[in-house]
Tab-separated table of C-alpha atoms and ligand atoms in Angstrom:
chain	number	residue	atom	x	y	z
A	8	UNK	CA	-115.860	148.886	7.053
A	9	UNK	CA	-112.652	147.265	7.310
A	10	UNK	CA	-109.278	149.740	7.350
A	11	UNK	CA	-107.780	146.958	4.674
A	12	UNK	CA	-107.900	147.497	1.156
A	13	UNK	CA	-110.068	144.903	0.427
A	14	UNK	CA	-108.543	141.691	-1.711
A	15	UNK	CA	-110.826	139.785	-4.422
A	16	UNK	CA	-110.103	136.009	-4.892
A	17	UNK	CA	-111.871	134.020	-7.737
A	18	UNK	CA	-112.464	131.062	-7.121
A	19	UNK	CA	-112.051	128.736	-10.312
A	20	UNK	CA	-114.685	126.483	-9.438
A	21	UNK	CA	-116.709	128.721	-11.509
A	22	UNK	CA	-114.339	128.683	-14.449
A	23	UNK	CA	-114.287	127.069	-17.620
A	24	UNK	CA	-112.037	123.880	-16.476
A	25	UNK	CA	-112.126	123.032	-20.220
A	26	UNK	CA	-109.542	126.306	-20.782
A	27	UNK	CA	-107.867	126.638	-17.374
A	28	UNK	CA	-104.517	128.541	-18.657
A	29	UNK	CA	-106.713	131.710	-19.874
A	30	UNK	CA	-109.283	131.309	-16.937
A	31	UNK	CA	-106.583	132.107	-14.544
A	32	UNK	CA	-104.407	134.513	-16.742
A	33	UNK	CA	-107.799	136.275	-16.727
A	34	UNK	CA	-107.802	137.283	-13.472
A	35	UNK	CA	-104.610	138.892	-13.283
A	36	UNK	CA	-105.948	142.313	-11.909
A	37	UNK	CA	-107.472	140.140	-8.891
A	38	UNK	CA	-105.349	139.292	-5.391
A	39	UNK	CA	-105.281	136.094	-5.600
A	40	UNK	CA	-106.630	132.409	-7.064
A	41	UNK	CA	-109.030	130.736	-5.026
A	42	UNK	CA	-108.486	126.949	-5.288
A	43	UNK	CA	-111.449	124.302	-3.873
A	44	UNK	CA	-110.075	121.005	-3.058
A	45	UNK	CA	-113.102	118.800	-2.436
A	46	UNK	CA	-112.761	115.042	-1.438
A	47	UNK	CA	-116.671	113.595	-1.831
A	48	UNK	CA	-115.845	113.084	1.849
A	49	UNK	CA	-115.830	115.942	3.880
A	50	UNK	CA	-118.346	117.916	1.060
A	51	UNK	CA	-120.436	115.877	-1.202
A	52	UNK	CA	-118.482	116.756	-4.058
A	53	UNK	CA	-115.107	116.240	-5.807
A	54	UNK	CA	-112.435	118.552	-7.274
A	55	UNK	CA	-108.743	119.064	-7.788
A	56	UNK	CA	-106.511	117.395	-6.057
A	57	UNK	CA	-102.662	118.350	-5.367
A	58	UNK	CA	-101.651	117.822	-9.076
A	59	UNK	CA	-104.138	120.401	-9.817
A	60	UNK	CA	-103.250	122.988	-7.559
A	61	UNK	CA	-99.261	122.348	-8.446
A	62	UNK	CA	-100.776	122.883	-12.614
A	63	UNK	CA	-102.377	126.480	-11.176
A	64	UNK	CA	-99.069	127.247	-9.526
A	65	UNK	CA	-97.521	127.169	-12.775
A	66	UNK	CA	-99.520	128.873	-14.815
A	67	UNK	CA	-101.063	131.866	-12.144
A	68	UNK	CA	-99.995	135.402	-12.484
A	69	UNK	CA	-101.111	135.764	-8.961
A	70	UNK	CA	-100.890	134.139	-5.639
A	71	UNK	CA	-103.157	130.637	-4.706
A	72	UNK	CA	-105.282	130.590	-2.358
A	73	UNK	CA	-105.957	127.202	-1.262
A	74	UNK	CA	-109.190	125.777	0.220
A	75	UNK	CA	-108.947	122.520	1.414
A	76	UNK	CA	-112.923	120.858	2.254
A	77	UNK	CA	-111.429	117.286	3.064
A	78	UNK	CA	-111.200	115.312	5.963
A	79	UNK	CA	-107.852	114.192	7.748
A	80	UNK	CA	-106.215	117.554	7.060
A	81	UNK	CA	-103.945	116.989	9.246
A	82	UNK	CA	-102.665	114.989	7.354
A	83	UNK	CA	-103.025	116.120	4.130
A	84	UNK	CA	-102.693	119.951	4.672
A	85	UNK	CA	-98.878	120.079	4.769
A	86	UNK	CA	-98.313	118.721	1.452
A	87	UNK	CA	-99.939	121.400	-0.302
A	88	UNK	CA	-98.118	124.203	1.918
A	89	UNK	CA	-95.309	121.973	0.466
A	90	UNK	CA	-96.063	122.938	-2.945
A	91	UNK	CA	-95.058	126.830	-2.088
A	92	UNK	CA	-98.817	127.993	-3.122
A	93	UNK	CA	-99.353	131.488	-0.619
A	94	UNK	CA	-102.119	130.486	1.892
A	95	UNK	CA	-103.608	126.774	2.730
A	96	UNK	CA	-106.699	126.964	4.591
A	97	UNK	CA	-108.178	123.840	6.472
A	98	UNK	CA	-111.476	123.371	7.760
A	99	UNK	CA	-111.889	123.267	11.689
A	100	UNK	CA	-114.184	120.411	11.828
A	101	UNK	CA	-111.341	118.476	9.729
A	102	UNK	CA	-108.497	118.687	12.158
A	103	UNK	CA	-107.662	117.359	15.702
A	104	UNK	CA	-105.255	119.929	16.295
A	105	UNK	CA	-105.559	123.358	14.956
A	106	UNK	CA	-102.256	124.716	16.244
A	107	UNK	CA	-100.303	121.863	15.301
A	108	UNK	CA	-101.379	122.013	11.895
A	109	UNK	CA	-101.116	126.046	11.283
A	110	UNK	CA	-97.746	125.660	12.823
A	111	UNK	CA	-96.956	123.492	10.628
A	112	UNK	CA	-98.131	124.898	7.315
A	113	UNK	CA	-96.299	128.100	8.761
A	114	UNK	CA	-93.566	126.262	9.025
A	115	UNK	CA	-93.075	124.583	5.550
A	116	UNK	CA	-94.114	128.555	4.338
A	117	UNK	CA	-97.469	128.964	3.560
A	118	UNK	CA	-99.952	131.489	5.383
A	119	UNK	CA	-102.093	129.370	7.463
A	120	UNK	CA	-105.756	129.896	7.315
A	121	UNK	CA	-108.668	127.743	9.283
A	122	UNK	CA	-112.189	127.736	7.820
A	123	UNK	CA	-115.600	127.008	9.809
A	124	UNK	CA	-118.141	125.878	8.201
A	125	UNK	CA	-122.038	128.081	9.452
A	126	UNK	CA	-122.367	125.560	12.129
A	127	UNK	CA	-119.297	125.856	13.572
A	128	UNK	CA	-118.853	128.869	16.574
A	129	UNK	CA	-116.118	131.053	16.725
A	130	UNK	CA	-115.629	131.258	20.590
A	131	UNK	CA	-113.178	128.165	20.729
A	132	UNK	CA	-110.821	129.661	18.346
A	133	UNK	CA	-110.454	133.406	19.833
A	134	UNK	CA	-107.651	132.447	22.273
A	135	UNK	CA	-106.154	130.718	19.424
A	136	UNK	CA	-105.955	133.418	16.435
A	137	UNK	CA	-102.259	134.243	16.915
A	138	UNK	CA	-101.599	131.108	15.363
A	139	UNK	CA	-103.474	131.641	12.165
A	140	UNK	CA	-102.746	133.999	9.431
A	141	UNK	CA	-106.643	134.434	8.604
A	142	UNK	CA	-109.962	132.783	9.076
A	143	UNK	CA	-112.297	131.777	6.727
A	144	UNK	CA	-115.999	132.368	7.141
A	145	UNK	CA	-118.364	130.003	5.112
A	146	UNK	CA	-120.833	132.314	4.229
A	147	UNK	CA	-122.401	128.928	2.657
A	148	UNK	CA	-122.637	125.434	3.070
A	149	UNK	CA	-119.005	124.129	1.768
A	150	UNK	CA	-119.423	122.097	-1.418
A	151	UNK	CA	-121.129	123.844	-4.086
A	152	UNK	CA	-120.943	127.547	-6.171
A	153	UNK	CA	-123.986	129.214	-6.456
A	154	UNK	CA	-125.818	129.074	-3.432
A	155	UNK	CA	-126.919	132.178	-1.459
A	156	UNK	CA	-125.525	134.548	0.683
A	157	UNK	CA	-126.113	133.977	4.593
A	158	UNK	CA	-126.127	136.877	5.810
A	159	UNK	CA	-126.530	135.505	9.771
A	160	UNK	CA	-122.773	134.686	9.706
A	161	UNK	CA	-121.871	138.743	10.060
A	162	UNK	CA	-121.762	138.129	14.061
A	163	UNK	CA	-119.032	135.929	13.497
A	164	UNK	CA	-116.834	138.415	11.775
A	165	UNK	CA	-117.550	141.034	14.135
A	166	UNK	CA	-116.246	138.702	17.264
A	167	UNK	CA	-113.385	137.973	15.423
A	168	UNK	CA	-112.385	141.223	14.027
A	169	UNK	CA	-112.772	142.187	17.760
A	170	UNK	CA	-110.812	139.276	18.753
A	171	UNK	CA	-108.022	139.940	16.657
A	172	UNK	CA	-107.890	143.717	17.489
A	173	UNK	CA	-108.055	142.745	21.223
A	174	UNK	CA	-104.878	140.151	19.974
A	175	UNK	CA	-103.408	143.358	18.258
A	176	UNK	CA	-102.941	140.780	15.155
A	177	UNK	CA	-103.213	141.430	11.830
A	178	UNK	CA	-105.453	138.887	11.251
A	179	UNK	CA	-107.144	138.652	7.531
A	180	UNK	CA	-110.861	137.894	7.660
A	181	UNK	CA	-111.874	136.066	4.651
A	182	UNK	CA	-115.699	134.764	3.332
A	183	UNK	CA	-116.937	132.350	0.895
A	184	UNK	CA	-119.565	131.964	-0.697
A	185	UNK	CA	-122.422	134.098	-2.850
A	186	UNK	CA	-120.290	137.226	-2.682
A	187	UNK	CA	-121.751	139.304	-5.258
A	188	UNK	CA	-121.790	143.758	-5.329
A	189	UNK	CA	-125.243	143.010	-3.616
A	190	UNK	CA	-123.049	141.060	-0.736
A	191	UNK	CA	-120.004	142.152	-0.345
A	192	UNK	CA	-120.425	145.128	1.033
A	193	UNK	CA	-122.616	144.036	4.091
A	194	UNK	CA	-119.444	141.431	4.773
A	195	UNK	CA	-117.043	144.129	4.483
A	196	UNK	CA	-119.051	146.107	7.160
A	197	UNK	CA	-119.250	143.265	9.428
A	198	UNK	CA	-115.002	143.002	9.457
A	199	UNK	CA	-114.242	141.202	6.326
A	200	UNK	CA	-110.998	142.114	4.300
A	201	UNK	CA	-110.889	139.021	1.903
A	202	UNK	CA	-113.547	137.860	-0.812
A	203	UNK	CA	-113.854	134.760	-2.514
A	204	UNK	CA	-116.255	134.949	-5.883
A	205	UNK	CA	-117.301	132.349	-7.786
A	206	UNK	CA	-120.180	132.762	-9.893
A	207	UNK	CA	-120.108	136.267	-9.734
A	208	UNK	CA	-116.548	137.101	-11.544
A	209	UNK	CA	-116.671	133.788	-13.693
A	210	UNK	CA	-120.119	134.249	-14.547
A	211	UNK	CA	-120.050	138.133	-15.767
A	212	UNK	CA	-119.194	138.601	-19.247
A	213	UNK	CA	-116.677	141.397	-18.502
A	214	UNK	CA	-114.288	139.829	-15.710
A	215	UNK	CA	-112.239	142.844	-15.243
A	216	UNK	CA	-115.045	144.942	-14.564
A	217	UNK	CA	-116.911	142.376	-12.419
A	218	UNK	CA	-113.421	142.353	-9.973
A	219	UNK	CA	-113.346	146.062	-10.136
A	220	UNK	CA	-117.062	146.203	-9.071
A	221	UNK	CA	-116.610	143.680	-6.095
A	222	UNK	CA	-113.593	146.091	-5.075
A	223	UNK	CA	-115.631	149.051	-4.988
A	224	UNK	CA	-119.005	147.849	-3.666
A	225	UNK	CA	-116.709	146.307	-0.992
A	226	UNK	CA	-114.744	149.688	0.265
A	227	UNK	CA	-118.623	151.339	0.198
A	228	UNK	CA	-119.327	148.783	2.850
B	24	DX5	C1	-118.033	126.507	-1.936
B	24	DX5	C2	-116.665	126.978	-2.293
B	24	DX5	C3	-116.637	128.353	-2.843
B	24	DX5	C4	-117.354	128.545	-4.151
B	24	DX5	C5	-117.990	129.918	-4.086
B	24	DX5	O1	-117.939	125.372	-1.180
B	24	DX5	O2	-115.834	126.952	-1.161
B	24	DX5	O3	-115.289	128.823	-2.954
B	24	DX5	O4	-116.504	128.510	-5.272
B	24	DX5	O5	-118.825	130.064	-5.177
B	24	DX5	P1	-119.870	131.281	-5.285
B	24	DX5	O6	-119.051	132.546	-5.245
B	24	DX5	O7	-120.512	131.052	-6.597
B	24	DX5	O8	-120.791	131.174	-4.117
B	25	ZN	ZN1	-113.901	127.981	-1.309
Protein backbone atom coordinates (compact mmCIF):
# COMPACT_ATOMS: atom_id res chain seq x y z
CA UNK A 1 0.00 0.00 0.00
CA UNK A 2 0.86 3.48 -0.34
CA UNK A 3 3.65 5.02 2.37
CA UNK A 4 0.98 8.17 2.63
CA UNK A 5 -1.41 8.39 5.26
CA UNK A 6 -4.22 8.05 3.28
CA UNK A 7 -6.69 11.36 2.89
CA UNK A 8 -10.68 10.90 2.64
CA UNK A 9 -12.56 13.55 0.53
CA UNK A 10 -16.46 13.58 0.47
CA UNK A 11 -17.74 14.52 -2.17
CA UNK A 12 -21.06 16.62 -1.59
CA UNK A 13 -22.73 15.43 -4.52
CA UNK A 14 -24.08 12.93 -2.21
CA UNK A 15 -25.19 15.44 0.38
CA UNK A 16 -28.31 16.86 1.34
CA UNK A 17 -28.01 20.20 -0.95
CA UNK A 18 -31.24 21.21 0.87
CA UNK A 19 -28.85 21.77 4.29
CA UNK A 20 -25.40 22.42 2.80
CA UNK A 21 -23.88 24.45 5.97
CA UNK A 22 -24.21 21.18 8.31
CA UNK A 23 -23.42 18.73 5.35
CA UNK A 24 -20.02 20.17 5.16
CA UNK A 25 -19.46 21.12 8.92
CA UNK A 26 -20.13 17.36 9.12
CA UNK A 27 -17.22 16.28 7.70
CA UNK A 28 -14.83 18.08 9.65
CA UNK A 29 -12.73 14.95 10.74
CA UNK A 30 -12.27 14.29 6.80
CA UNK A 31 -9.14 15.91 4.57
CA UNK A 32 -10.84 17.66 2.50
CA UNK A 33 -14.36 18.69 0.48
CA UNK A 34 -14.78 17.21 -2.73
CA UNK A 35 -16.60 19.67 -5.04
CA UNK A 36 -18.21 18.33 -8.69
CA UNK A 37 -18.61 21.05 -11.11
CA UNK A 38 -20.63 19.55 -13.96
CA UNK A 39 -21.59 21.62 -17.13
CA UNK A 40 -24.39 19.16 -19.05
CA UNK A 41 -21.54 19.49 -21.56
CA UNK A 42 -18.62 17.68 -20.89
CA UNK A 43 -20.88 15.02 -18.43
CA UNK A 44 -24.52 14.72 -19.00
CA UNK A 45 -25.30 16.39 -15.94
CA UNK A 46 -25.30 19.78 -14.15
CA UNK A 47 -24.02 21.07 -10.78
CA UNK A 48 -22.46 23.98 -8.98
CA UNK A 49 -20.99 26.42 -10.61
CA UNK A 50 -18.24 29.03 -9.24
CA UNK A 51 -20.78 30.78 -6.89
CA UNK A 52 -21.19 27.49 -5.35
CA UNK A 53 -17.84 26.50 -4.75
CA UNK A 54 -16.99 30.33 -3.43
CA UNK A 55 -20.50 29.49 -0.79
CA UNK A 56 -18.39 26.04 0.30
CA UNK A 57 -15.28 28.13 0.75
CA UNK A 58 -17.01 30.02 3.27
CA UNK A 59 -18.59 27.81 5.19
CA UNK A 60 -15.84 24.51 5.08
CA UNK A 61 -13.85 23.62 8.08
CA UNK A 62 -11.58 21.90 5.70
CA UNK A 63 -9.83 22.36 2.47
CA UNK A 64 -11.91 22.12 -1.25
CA UNK A 65 -11.16 19.97 -3.45
CA UNK A 66 -12.34 20.97 -6.73
CA UNK A 67 -13.43 18.75 -9.66
CA UNK A 68 -14.04 20.44 -12.63
CA UNK A 69 -16.06 17.83 -15.53
CA UNK A 70 -16.55 20.80 -18.10
CA UNK A 71 -15.28 21.52 -21.30
CA UNK A 72 -12.98 24.60 -22.24
CA UNK A 73 -11.08 24.35 -18.95
CA UNK A 74 -8.70 26.17 -20.09
CA UNK A 75 -10.50 28.60 -19.87
CA UNK A 76 -12.49 28.26 -17.09
CA UNK A 77 -10.05 26.46 -14.67
CA UNK A 78 -8.17 29.57 -13.50
CA UNK A 79 -11.03 31.31 -12.12
CA UNK A 80 -11.75 28.86 -9.60
CA UNK A 81 -7.89 28.55 -8.54
CA UNK A 82 -8.78 32.31 -8.31
CA UNK A 83 -11.17 31.76 -5.64
CA UNK A 84 -8.15 30.43 -3.19
CA UNK A 85 -10.06 26.86 -2.83
CA UNK A 86 -6.72 24.17 -2.18
CA UNK A 87 -6.63 21.94 -5.35
CA UNK A 88 -8.53 22.48 -8.93
CA UNK A 89 -8.47 19.48 -10.93
CA UNK A 90 -9.30 19.54 -14.78
CA UNK A 91 -10.09 16.80 -16.93
CA UNK A 92 -7.43 15.84 -19.69
CA UNK A 93 -9.78 15.38 -22.46
CA UNK A 94 -10.99 19.12 -21.59
CA UNK A 95 -7.79 20.98 -22.17
CA UNK A 96 -5.45 21.76 -25.15
CA UNK A 97 -2.64 22.34 -23.03
CA UNK A 98 -2.07 20.53 -19.86
CA UNK A 99 1.06 22.37 -18.76
CA UNK A 100 -0.15 25.65 -19.55
CA UNK A 101 -3.09 25.25 -17.55
CA UNK A 102 -1.42 23.48 -14.26
CA UNK A 103 1.06 26.24 -14.52
CA UNK A 104 -1.27 28.41 -14.37
CA UNK A 105 -3.56 27.26 -11.58
CA UNK A 106 -0.07 26.88 -9.74
CA UNK A 107 0.47 30.08 -10.38
CA UNK A 108 -2.71 31.96 -9.14
CA UNK A 109 -2.11 29.23 -5.89
CA UNK A 110 -4.02 26.34 -6.10
CA UNK A 111 -2.56 22.64 -6.27
CA UNK A 112 -3.05 21.59 -9.75
CA UNK A 113 -4.58 18.28 -10.38
CA UNK A 114 -5.52 16.62 -14.04
CA UNK A 115 -8.21 13.93 -14.14
CA UNK A 116 -8.66 11.11 -16.97
CA UNK A 117 -11.57 9.84 -17.47
CA UNK A 118 -11.34 5.22 -17.91
CA UNK A 119 -10.76 5.80 -21.51
CA UNK A 120 -8.14 7.97 -21.33
CA UNK A 121 -4.23 6.26 -21.05
CA UNK A 122 -1.79 7.39 -18.81
CA UNK A 123 1.40 7.04 -21.04
CA UNK A 124 1.09 10.67 -22.55
CA UNK A 125 1.15 12.28 -19.25
CA UNK A 126 4.26 10.38 -17.50
CA UNK A 127 6.88 12.81 -18.92
CA UNK A 128 4.60 15.45 -17.82
CA UNK A 129 3.82 14.73 -13.93
CA UNK A 130 6.27 17.31 -12.56
CA UNK A 131 3.87 19.75 -13.53
CA UNK A 132 0.92 18.45 -11.64
CA UNK A 133 0.39 18.31 -8.00
CA UNK A 134 -1.78 14.96 -8.32
CA UNK A 135 -3.77 12.96 -10.78
CA UNK A 136 -7.07 11.92 -10.65
CA UNK A 137 -8.17 8.45 -11.61
CA UNK A 138 -11.92 8.04 -12.65
CA UNK A 139 -12.56 4.92 -11.20
CA UNK A 140 -16.11 5.64 -13.01
CA UNK A 141 -17.64 7.18 -15.78
CA UNK A 142 -17.59 11.13 -14.75
CA UNK A 143 -21.14 12.37 -14.22
CA UNK A 144 -23.03 10.49 -11.77
CA UNK A 145 -22.65 9.08 -7.78
CA UNK A 146 -23.43 5.72 -7.34
CA UNK A 147 -22.10 3.74 -9.96
CA UNK A 148 -19.61 0.87 -9.41
CA UNK A 149 -16.22 0.44 -8.74
CA UNK A 150 -13.88 -0.42 -11.86
CA UNK A 151 -11.55 -2.15 -10.63
CA UNK A 152 -9.49 -2.45 -14.29
CA UNK A 153 -8.22 1.13 -13.70
CA UNK A 154 -5.54 -0.28 -10.83
CA UNK A 155 -2.84 -0.55 -13.83
CA UNK A 156 -3.10 2.97 -14.18
CA UNK A 157 -2.13 3.82 -10.67
CA UNK A 158 0.58 1.45 -10.59
CA UNK A 159 2.34 3.22 -13.87
CA UNK A 160 1.92 6.31 -12.32
CA UNK A 161 2.96 5.70 -8.84
CA UNK A 162 6.01 4.24 -10.72
CA UNK A 163 6.21 7.22 -12.81
CA UNK A 164 6.26 9.57 -10.14
CA UNK A 165 8.80 7.58 -8.02
CA UNK A 166 11.01 7.31 -11.17
CA UNK A 167 10.25 11.53 -11.22
CA UNK A 168 11.24 11.38 -7.42
CA UNK A 169 7.89 13.64 -7.06
CA UNK A 170 5.63 13.65 -4.52
CA UNK A 171 2.92 13.19 -6.59
CA UNK A 172 -0.72 12.53 -4.83
CA UNK A 173 -2.70 9.79 -6.56
CA UNK A 174 -6.29 10.40 -6.18
CA UNK A 175 -9.66 8.10 -7.37
CA UNK A 176 -13.22 8.74 -7.84
CA UNK A 177 -15.79 7.01 -7.85
CA UNK A 178 -17.63 3.88 -5.82
CA UNK A 179 -14.99 4.01 -3.11
CA UNK A 180 -16.53 2.14 -0.42
CA UNK A 181 -14.40 -0.19 2.72
CA UNK A 182 -15.08 -2.98 0.05
CA UNK A 183 -12.91 -0.63 -2.53
CA UNK A 184 -10.69 1.29 -1.11
CA UNK A 185 -8.40 -0.84 -0.06
CA UNK A 186 -7.68 -2.63 -3.47
CA UNK A 187 -7.01 1.26 -4.78
CA UNK A 188 -4.79 1.92 -1.99
CA UNK A 189 -2.75 -1.25 -2.96
CA UNK A 190 -2.57 -0.33 -6.48
CA UNK A 191 -0.74 3.36 -5.41
CA UNK A 192 -3.60 5.47 -4.40
CA UNK A 193 -3.16 8.06 -1.47
CA UNK A 194 -6.41 10.16 -2.03
CA UNK A 195 -10.21 9.00 -1.87
CA UNK A 196 -13.14 10.65 -3.01
CA UNK A 197 -16.63 9.11 -1.40
CA UNK A 198 -19.80 9.91 -2.29
CA UNK A 199 -22.47 7.65 -1.49
CA UNK A 200 -20.59 5.86 0.87
CA UNK A 201 -19.89 8.72 3.70
CA UNK A 202 -23.17 10.70 2.75
CA UNK A 203 -25.15 7.72 2.60
CA UNK A 204 -24.10 5.97 6.12
CA UNK A 205 -26.05 7.04 8.97
CA UNK A 206 -22.97 7.57 11.19
CA UNK A 207 -20.59 9.90 8.99
CA UNK A 208 -17.81 9.98 11.40
CA UNK A 209 -17.56 6.42 11.58
CA UNK A 210 -18.09 5.82 7.84
CA UNK A 211 -14.70 8.34 7.27
CA UNK A 212 -12.95 6.51 9.98
CA UNK A 213 -13.80 3.14 8.28
CA UNK A 214 -12.64 4.32 4.71
CA UNK A 215 -9.31 5.42 6.63
CA UNK A 216 -8.71 2.16 8.03
CA UNK A 217 -9.87 -0.27 5.32
CA UNK A 218 -7.61 2.00 3.19
CA UNK A 219 -4.11 1.68 5.32
CA UNK A 220 -5.12 -2.42 5.35
CA UNK A 221 -4.74 -2.13 1.63
C1 LIG B 1 -18.70 11.34 -10.39
C2 LIG B 1 -18.11 12.30 -9.42
C3 LIG B 1 -17.82 11.70 -8.10
C4 LIG B 1 -19.02 11.22 -7.32
C5 LIG B 1 -18.59 9.97 -6.60
O1 LIG B 1 -18.66 11.88 -11.65
O2 LIG B 1 -16.91 12.81 -9.93
O3 LIG B 1 -17.06 12.61 -7.29
O4 LIG B 1 -19.48 12.15 -6.36
O5 LIG B 1 -19.70 9.38 -6.04
P1 LIG B 1 -19.66 7.89 -5.43
O6 LIG B 1 -18.63 7.91 -4.33
O7 LIG B 1 -21.04 7.70 -4.93
O8 LIG B 1 -19.27 6.98 -6.54
ZN1 LIG C 1 -15.62 13.92 -8.54
Amino acid sequence: MSPHRPRIQPSILAADWADMRTEVERIRAADGVHVDVMDNHFVPNLTFGPQMVETVQRISPVPLDVHLMITDADRWAPGYAELGVFSVTFHAEATADPVALARRIREIGSRASIALKPATPVEPFLELLPEFDQVLVMTVEPGFGGQSFMADMMPKLRTLRAAADRHGIDLWLQVDGGIATDTIGIAAEAGADTFVAGSSVYGAADVDAAIAGLRAAARRG
